[in-house]
Short mmCIF file of C-alpha atoms and ligand atoms in Angstrom, two decimals:
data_model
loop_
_atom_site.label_atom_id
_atom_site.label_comp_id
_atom_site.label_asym_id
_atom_site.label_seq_id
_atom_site.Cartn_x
_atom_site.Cartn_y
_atom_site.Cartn_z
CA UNK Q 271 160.49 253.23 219.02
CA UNK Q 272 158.41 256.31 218.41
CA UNK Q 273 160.65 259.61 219.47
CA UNK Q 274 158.80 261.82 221.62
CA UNK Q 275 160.69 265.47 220.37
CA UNK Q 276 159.29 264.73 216.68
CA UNK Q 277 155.68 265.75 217.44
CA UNK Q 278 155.06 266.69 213.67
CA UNK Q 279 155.99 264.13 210.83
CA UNK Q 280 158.46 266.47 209.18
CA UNK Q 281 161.08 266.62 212.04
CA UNK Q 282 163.76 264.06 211.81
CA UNK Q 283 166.93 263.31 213.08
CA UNK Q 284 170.04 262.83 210.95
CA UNK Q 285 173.26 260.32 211.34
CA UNK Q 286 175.00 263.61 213.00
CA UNK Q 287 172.00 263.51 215.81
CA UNK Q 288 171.08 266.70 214.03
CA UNK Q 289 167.05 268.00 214.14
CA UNK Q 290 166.23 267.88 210.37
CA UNK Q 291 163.05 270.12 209.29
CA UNK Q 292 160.93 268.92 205.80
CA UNK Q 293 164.32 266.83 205.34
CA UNK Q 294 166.49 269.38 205.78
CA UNK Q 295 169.43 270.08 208.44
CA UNK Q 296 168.22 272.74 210.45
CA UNK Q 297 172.18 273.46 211.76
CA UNK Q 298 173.06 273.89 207.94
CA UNK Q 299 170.24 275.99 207.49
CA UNK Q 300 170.90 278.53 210.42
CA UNK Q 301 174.51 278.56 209.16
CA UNK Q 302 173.45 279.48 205.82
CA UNK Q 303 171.02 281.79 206.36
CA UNK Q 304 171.80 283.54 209.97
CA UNK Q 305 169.44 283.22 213.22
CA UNK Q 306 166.56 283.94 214.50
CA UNK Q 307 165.29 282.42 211.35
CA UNK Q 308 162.02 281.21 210.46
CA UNK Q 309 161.66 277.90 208.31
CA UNK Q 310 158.70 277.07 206.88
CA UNK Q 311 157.83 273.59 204.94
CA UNK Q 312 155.50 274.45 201.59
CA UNK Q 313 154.92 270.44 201.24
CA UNK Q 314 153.12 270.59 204.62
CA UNK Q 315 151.23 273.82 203.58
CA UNK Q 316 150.14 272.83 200.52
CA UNK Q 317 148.98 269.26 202.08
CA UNK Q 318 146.93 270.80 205.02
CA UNK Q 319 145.12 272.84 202.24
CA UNK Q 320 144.50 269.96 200.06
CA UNK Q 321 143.74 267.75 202.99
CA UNK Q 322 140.89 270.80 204.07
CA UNK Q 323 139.62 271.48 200.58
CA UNK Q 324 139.30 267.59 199.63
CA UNK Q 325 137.13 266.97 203.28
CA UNK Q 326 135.02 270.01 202.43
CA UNK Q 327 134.32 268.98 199.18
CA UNK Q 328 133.62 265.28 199.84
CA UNK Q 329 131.03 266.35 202.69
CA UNK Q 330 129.40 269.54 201.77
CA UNK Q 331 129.85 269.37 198.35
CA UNK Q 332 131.35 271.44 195.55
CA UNK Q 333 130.22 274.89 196.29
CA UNK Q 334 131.28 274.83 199.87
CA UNK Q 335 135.06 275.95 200.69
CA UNK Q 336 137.86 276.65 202.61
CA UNK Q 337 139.23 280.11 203.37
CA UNK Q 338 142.47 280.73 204.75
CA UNK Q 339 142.85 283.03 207.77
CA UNK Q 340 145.92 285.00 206.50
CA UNK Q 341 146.51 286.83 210.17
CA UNK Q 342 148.35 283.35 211.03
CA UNK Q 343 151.06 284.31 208.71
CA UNK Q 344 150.42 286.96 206.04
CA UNK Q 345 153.01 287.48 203.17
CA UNK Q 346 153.24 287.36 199.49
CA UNK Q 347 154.42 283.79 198.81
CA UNK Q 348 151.72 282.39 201.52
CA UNK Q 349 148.69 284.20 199.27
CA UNK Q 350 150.48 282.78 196.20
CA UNK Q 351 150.51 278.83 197.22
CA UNK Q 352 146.74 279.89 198.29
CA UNK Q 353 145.59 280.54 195.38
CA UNK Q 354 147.57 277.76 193.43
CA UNK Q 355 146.10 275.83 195.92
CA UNK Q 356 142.40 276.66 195.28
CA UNK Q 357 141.51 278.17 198.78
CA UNK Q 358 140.09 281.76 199.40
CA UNK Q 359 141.42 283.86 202.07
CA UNK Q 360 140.62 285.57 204.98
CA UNK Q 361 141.72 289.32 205.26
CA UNK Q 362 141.67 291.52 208.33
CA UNK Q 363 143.59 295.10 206.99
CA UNK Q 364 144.19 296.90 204.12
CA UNK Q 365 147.90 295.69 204.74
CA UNK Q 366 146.32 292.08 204.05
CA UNK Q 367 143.96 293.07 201.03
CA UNK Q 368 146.96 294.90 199.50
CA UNK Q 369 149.75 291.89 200.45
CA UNK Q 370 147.29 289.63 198.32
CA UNK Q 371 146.79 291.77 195.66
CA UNK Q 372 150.55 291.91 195.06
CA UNK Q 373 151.04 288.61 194.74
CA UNK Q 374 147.91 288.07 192.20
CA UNK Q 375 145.48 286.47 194.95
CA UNK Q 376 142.33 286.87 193.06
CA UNK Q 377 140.54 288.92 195.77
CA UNK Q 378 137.18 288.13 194.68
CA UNK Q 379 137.87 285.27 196.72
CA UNK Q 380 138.40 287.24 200.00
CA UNK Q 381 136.73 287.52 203.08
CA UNK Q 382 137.02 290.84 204.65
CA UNK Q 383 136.81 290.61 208.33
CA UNK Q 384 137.56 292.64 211.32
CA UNK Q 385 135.60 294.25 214.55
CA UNK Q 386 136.11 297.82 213.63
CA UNK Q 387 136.50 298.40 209.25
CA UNK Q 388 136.90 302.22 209.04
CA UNK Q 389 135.34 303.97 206.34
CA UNK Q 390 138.54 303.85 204.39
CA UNK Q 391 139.43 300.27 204.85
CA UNK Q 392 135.31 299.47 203.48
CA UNK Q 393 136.30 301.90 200.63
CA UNK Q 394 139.53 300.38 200.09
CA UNK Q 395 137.88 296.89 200.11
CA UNK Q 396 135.29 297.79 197.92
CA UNK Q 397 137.18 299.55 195.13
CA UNK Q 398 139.79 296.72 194.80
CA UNK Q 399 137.22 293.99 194.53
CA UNK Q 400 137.38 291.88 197.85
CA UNK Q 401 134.02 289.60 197.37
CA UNK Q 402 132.52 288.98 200.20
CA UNK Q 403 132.27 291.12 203.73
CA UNK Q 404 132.09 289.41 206.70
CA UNK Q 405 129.77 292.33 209.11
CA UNK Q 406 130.65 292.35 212.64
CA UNK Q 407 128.08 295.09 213.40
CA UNK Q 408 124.91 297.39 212.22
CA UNK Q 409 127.13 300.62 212.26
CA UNK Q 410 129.32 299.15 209.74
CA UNK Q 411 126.34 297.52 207.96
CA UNK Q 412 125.48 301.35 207.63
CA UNK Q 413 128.85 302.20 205.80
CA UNK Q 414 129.50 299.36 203.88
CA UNK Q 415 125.69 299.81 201.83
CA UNK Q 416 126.39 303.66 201.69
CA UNK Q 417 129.83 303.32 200.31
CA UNK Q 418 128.64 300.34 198.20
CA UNK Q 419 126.36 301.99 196.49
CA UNK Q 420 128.37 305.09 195.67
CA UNK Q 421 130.49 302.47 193.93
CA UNK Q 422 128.01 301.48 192.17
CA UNK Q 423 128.34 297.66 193.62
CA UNK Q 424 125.86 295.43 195.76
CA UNK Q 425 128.40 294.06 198.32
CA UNK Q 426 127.85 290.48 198.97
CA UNK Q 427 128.00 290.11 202.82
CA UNK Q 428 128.36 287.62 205.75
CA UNK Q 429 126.87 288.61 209.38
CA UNK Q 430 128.93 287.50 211.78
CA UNK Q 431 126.74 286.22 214.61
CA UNK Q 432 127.69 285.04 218.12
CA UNK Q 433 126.14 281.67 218.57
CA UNK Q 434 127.23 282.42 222.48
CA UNK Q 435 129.60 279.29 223.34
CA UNK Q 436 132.21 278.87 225.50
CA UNK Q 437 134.45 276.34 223.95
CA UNK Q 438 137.05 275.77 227.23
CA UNK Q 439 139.92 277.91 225.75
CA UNK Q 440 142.02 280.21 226.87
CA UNK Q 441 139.63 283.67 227.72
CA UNK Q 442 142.05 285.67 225.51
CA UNK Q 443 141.47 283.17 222.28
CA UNK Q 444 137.41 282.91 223.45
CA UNK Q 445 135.16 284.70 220.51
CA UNK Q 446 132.21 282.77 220.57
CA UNK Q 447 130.56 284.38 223.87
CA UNK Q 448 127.81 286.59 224.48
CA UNK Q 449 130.12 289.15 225.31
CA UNK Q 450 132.95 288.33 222.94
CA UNK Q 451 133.98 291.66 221.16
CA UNK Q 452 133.01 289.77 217.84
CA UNK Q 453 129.82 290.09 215.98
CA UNK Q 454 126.52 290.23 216.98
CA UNK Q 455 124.55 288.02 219.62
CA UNK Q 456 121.93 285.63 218.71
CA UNK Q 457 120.42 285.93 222.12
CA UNK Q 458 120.26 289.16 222.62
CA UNK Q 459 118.08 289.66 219.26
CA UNK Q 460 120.59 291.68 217.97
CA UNK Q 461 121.24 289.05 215.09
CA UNK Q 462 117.77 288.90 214.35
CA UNK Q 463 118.05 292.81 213.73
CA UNK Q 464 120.97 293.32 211.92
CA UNK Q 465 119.40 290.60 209.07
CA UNK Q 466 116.25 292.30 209.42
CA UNK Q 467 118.45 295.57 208.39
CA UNK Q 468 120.63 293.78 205.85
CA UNK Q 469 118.15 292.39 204.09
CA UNK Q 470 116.14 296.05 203.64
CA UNK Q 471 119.93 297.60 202.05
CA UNK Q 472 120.15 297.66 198.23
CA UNK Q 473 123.63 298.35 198.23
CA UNK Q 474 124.54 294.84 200.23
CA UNK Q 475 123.50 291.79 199.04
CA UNK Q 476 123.19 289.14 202.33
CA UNK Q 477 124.26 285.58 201.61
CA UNK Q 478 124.33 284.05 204.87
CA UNK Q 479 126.23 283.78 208.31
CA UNK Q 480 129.31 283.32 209.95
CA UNK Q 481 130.72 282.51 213.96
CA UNK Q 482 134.18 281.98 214.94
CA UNK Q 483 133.88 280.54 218.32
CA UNK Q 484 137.98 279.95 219.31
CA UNK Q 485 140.80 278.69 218.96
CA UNK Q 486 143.25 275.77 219.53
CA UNK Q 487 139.65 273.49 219.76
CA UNK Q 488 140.00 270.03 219.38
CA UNK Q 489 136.94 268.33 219.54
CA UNK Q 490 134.34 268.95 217.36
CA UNK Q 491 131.50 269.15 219.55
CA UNK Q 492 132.73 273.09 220.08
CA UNK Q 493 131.83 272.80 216.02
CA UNK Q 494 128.48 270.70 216.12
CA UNK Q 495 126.98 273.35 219.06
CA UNK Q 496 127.77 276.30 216.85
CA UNK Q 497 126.51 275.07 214.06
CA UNK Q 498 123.32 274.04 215.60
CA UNK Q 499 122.54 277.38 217.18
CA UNK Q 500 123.38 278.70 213.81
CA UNK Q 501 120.58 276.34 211.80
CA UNK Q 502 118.22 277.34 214.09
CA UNK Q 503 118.87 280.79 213.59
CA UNK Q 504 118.69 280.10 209.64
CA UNK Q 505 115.33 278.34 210.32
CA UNK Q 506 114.53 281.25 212.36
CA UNK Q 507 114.66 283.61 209.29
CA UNK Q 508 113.17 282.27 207.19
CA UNK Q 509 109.82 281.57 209.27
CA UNK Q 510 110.24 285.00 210.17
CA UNK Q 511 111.52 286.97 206.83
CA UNK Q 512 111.33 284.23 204.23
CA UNK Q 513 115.25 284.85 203.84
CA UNK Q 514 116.51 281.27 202.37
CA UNK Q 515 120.81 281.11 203.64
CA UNK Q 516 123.37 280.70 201.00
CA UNK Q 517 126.30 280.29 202.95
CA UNK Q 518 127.14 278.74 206.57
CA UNK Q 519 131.00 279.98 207.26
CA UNK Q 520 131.78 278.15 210.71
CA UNK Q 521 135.15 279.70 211.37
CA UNK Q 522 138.23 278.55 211.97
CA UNK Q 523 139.85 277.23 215.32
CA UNK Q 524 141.29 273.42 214.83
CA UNK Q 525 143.76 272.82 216.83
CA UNK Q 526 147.62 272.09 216.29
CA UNK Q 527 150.40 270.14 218.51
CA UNK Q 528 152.44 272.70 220.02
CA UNK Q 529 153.48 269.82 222.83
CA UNK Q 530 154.01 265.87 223.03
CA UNK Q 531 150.87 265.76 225.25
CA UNK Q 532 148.38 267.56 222.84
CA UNK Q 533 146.74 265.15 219.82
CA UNK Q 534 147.60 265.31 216.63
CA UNK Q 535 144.19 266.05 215.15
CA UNK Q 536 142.44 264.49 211.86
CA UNK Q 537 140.70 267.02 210.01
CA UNK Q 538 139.02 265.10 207.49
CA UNK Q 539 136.87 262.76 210.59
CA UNK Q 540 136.39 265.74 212.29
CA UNK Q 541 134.75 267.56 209.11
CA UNK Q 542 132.94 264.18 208.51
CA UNK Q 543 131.66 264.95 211.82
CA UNK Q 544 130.45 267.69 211.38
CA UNK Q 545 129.07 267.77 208.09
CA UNK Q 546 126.81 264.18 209.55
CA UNK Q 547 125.24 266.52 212.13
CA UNK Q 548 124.82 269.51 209.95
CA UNK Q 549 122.97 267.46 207.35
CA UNK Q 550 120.77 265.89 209.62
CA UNK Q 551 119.74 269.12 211.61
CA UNK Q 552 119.46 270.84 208.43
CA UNK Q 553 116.40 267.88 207.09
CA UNK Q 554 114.97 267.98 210.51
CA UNK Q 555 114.83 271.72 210.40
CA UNK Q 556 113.93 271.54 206.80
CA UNK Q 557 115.64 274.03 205.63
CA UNK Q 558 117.64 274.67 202.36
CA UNK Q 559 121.64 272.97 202.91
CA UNK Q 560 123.82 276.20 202.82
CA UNK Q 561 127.41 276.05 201.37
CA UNK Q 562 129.48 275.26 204.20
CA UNK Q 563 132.72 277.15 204.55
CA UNK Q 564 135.52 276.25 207.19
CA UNK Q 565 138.37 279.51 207.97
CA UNK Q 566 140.95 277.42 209.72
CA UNK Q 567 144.41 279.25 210.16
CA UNK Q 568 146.37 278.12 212.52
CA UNK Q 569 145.96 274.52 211.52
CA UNK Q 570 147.19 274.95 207.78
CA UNK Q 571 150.74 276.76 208.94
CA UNK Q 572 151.40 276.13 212.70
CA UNK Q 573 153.21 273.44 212.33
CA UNK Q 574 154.71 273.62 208.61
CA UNK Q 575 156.97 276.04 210.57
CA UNK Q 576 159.58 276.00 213.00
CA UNK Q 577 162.20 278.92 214.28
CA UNK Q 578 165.91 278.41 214.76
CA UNK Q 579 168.01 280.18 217.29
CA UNK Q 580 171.50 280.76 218.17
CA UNK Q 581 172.38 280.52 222.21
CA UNK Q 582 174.03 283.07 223.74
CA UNK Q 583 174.03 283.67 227.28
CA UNK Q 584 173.63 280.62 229.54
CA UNK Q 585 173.41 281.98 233.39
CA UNK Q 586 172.93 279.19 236.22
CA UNK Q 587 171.49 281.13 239.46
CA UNK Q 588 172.76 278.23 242.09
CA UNK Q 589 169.72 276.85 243.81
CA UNK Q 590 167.17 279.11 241.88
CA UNK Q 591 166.71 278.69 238.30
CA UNK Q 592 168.77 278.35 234.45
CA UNK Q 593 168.41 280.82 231.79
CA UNK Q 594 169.24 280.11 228.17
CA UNK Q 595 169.12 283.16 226.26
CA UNK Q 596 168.64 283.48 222.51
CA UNK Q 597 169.08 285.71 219.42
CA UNK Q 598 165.73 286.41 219.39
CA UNK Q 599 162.35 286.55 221.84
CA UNK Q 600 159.64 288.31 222.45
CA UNK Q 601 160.26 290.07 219.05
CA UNK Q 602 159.44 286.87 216.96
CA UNK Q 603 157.01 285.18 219.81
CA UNK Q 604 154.93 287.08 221.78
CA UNK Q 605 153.18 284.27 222.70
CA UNK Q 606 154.63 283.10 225.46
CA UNK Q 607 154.09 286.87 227.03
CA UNK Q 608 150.98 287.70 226.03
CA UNK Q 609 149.28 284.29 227.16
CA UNK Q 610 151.66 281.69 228.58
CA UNK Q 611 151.74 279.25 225.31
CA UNK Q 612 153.21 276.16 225.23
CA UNK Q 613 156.13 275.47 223.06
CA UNK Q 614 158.51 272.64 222.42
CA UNK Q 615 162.39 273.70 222.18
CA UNK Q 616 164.78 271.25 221.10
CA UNK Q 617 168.47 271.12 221.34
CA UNK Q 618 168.65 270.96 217.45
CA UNK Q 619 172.46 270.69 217.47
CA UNK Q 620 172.24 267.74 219.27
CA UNK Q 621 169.40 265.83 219.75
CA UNK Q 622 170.68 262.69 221.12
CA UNK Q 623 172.30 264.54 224.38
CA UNK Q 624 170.98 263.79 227.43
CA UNK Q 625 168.84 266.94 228.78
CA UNK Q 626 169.35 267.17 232.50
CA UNK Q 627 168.94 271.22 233.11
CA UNK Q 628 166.23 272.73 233.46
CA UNK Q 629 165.96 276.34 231.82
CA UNK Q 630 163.70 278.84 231.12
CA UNK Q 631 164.20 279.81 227.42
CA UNK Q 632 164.79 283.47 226.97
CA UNK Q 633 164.78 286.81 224.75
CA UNK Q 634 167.14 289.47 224.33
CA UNK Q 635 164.65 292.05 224.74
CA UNK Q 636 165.12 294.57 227.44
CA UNK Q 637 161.68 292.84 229.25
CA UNK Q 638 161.68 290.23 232.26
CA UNK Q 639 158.58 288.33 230.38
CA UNK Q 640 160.69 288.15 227.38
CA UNK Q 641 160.28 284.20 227.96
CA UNK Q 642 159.91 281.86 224.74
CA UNK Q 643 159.12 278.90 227.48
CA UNK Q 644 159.86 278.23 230.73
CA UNK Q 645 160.76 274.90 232.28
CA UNK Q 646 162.56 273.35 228.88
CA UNK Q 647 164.84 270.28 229.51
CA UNK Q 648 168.50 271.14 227.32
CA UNK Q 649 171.90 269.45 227.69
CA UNK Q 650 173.81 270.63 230.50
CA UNK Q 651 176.12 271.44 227.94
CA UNK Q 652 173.97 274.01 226.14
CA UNK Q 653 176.59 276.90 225.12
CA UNK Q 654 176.56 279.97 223.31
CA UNK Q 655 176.59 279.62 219.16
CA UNK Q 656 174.77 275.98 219.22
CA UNK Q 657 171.72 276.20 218.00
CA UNK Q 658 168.38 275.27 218.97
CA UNK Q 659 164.62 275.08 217.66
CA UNK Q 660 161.17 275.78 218.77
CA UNK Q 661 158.70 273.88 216.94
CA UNK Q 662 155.75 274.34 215.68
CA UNK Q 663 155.94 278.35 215.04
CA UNK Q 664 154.34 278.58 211.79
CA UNK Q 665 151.46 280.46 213.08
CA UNK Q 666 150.90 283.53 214.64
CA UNK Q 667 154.76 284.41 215.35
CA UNK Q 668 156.00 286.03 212.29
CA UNK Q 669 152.59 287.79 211.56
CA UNK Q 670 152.84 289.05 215.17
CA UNK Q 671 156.38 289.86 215.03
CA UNK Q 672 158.02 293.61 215.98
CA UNK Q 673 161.15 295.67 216.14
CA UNK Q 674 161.00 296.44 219.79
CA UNK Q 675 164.46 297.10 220.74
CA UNK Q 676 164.75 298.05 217.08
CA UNK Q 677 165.69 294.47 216.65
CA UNK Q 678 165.05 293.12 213.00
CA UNK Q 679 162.67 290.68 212.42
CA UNK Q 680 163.93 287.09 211.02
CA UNK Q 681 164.28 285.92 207.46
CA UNK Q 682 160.99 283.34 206.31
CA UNK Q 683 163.08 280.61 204.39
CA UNK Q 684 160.79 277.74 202.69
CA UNK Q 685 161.42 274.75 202.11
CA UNK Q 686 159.96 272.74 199.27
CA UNK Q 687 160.96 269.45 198.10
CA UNK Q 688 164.54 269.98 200.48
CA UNK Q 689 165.39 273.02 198.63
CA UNK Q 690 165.37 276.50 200.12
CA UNK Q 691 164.61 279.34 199.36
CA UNK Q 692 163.97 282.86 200.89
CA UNK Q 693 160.30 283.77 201.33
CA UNK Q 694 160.49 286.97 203.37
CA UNK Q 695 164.25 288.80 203.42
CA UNK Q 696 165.50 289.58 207.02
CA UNK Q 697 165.68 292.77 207.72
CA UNK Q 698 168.13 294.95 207.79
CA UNK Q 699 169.27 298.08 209.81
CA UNK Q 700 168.97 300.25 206.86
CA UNK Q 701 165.10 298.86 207.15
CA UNK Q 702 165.21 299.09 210.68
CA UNK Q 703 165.49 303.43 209.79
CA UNK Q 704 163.44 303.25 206.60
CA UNK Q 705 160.36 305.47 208.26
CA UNK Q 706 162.91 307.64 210.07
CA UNK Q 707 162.50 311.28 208.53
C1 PLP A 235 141.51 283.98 213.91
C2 PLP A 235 140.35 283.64 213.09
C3 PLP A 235 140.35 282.48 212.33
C4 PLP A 235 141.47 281.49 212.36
O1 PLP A 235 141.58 280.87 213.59
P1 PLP A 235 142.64 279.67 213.78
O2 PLP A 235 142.55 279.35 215.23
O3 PLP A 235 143.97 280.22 213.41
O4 PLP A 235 142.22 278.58 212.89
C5 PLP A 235 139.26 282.24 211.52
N1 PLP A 235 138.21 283.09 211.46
C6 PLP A 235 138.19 284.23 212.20
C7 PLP A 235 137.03 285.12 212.09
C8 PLP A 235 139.24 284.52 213.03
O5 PLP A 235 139.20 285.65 213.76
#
């Protein structure tokens, strides 16, 4: 019978009833390496890629691609496999450009993003090579052709445009609206301008568009609406400028199981989806077939990573609620706080003990929504030092994790083939002073 805790296909449970991650034990683990610690699987990274890349090319074709959106989890080792792996990368800082660059990510294949570039992140950009700009805006338009050309360089570009749909998300993950803080709208005309001014620039060089329009989207309808909006839009220019589109870069967005109840998706339909309605809007238009680029990020690392704590404090408030508190929090999770995500925790010590309490799961921060998850089922015998898992936590934990408190941020162990190694070193409190003058 199918086990309802292993929502991904690299959790297993060993003869000891222990949770075992990419084949590994995860108590062994946390005793080696300490907790909070992060564990991510490089088998499961490396197959989402190939799984992405193989889709894209099979449906779009060879000059179509797949960039990964480094904010999900930004470090040298991740912009290493990327490249190994053939995919280009998405970059949001300087921190990101210069990560890559360290780690020998050609960044020729980057896409620089971001709402608000300054002039020295365009500059930066620029002089270290990063291929392609994604625009959010005519102001930075402006910059990026001035400071282009005094490089001596015609910047390929993206526009990012806002196709204006709502894909029934969360409002905090919502980009694709006419109001989103993203890009520029189509329906507004303020698209239709900012290609009208790209295309006059001598020191940008326009290949085509882009829209993001959420995340944690499941159903590729959200991805079929976008894209036609965006068609007609590419029909639109060239009836009205002659401009022929090189490149169609629909974002990223697909959706990952953070809980039993959410699917598991399949990429490759859903691209063969996509790419059926794409190709037949594109003939009916008649318009040239762009290169088709996909940006997912979540979906390649979510769940190829899981985090392991240590319990400490279990308090039982008679007739109110249970708290379990951990080693870590807030510090490597925001998530919960900043928009109530959903999480799976597992008793990872013991995973054939019957879970009768009901806890909320929570930080040591100094913060009462310092909550991993609330309403978890444990043992009733949950007790300080055993050890305990939330699942898929690949994505957008570490790359959002701090030192409030001043507390260190986890280790990043990988796993490959059931050996470990150490990815990203936890930090100590000598690091914890580092910037201290
Ligand atoms: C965040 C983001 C992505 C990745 O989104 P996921 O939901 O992690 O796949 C891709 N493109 C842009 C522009 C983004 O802002």
């Amino acid at each position: 019978m199918e086990n309802k805790d292993l929502i991904c296909e690299n959790l297993s449970i060993d003869d000891n009833g222990v949770l075992n991650f990419a084949g590994v034990s995860t108590v062994e683990l946390a005793t080696k390496y300490g907790t909070p610690l992060f564990l991510m699987d490089e088998e499961r990274i490396r197959y989402k890629c190939k799984t992405y890349l193989s889709a894209v090319k099979k449906y779009f074709g060879e000059s179509s691609g797949v960039l990964y959106a480094s904010k999900a989890l930004s470090f040298k080792r991740i912009y290493e496999i990327m490249k190994e792996e053939g995919m280009g990368i998405d970059v949001v800082s300087q921190g990101e450009i210069f990560t890559a660059k360290r780690a020998g990510f050609p960044l020729k294949n980057a896409y620089f993003h971001s709402n608000n570039k300054t002039d020295e992140d365009i500059d930066y950009a620029i002089k270290n090579g990063v291929g392609t700009f994604v625009v959010d805006n005519e102001e930075e338009l402006v910059v990026i052709d001035k400071i282009a050309r005094q490089n001596g360089v015609k910047q390929k570009v993206l526009l990012r445009l806002t196709p204006g749909i709502d894909p029934h998300t969360y409002d905090a993950i919502n980009t694709g609206k006419v109001d989103s803080k993203f890009g520029s709208a189509i329906e507004t005309g303020q698209a239709e301008e900012i290609t009208r001014l790209a295309v006059s620039l001598k020191g940008v060089d326009l290949k085509g568009f882009h829209c993001h329009v959420g995340s944690q989207v499941f159903d590729s309808d959200v991805y079929i609406m976008a894209s036609t909006v965006m068609l007609n839009f590419i029909k639109d220019m060239k009836v009205k400028l002659g401009f022929i589109t090189e490149v169609l870069d629909l974002g990223g967005g697909y959706g990952v199981r953070y809980i039993e109840s959410q699917p598991n998706m399949d990429i490759e339909s859903n691209i063969r989806l996509v790419s059926e309605h794409i190709k037949n809007t594109v003939k009916a238009l008649e318009i040239e077939m762009p290169s088709i680029f996909f940006e997912p990020g979540r979906s390649i690392v979510a769940d190829s990573g899981i985090t392991l704590y240590t319990v400490g404090t279990v308090k039982r408030i008679k007739g109110y609620k249970n708290y379990v508190s951990v080693d870590g929090g807030m510090t490597d999770n925001p998530r919960f706080a900043l928009y109530k995500a959903d999480y799976t925790l597992l008793p990872a010590y013991d995973m054939n003990a019957s879970r009768e309490m009901t806890a909320s799961i929570v930080g040591r921060c100094c913060e009462s929504g310092d909550i991993i998850q609330e309403n978890v089922k444990m043992p009733e015998t949950i007790k300080r030092g055993d050890v305990i898992a939330c699942l898929t936590t690949g994505a957008y934990n570490y790359s959002m994790s701090s030192n409030y408190n001043r507390i260190a941020r986890p280790a990043v162990v990988m796993i490959n083939d059931k050996k470990d190694y150490v990815a990203v070193k936890r930090e100590s409190l000598e690091d914890i002073v580092n910037l201290d003058v």
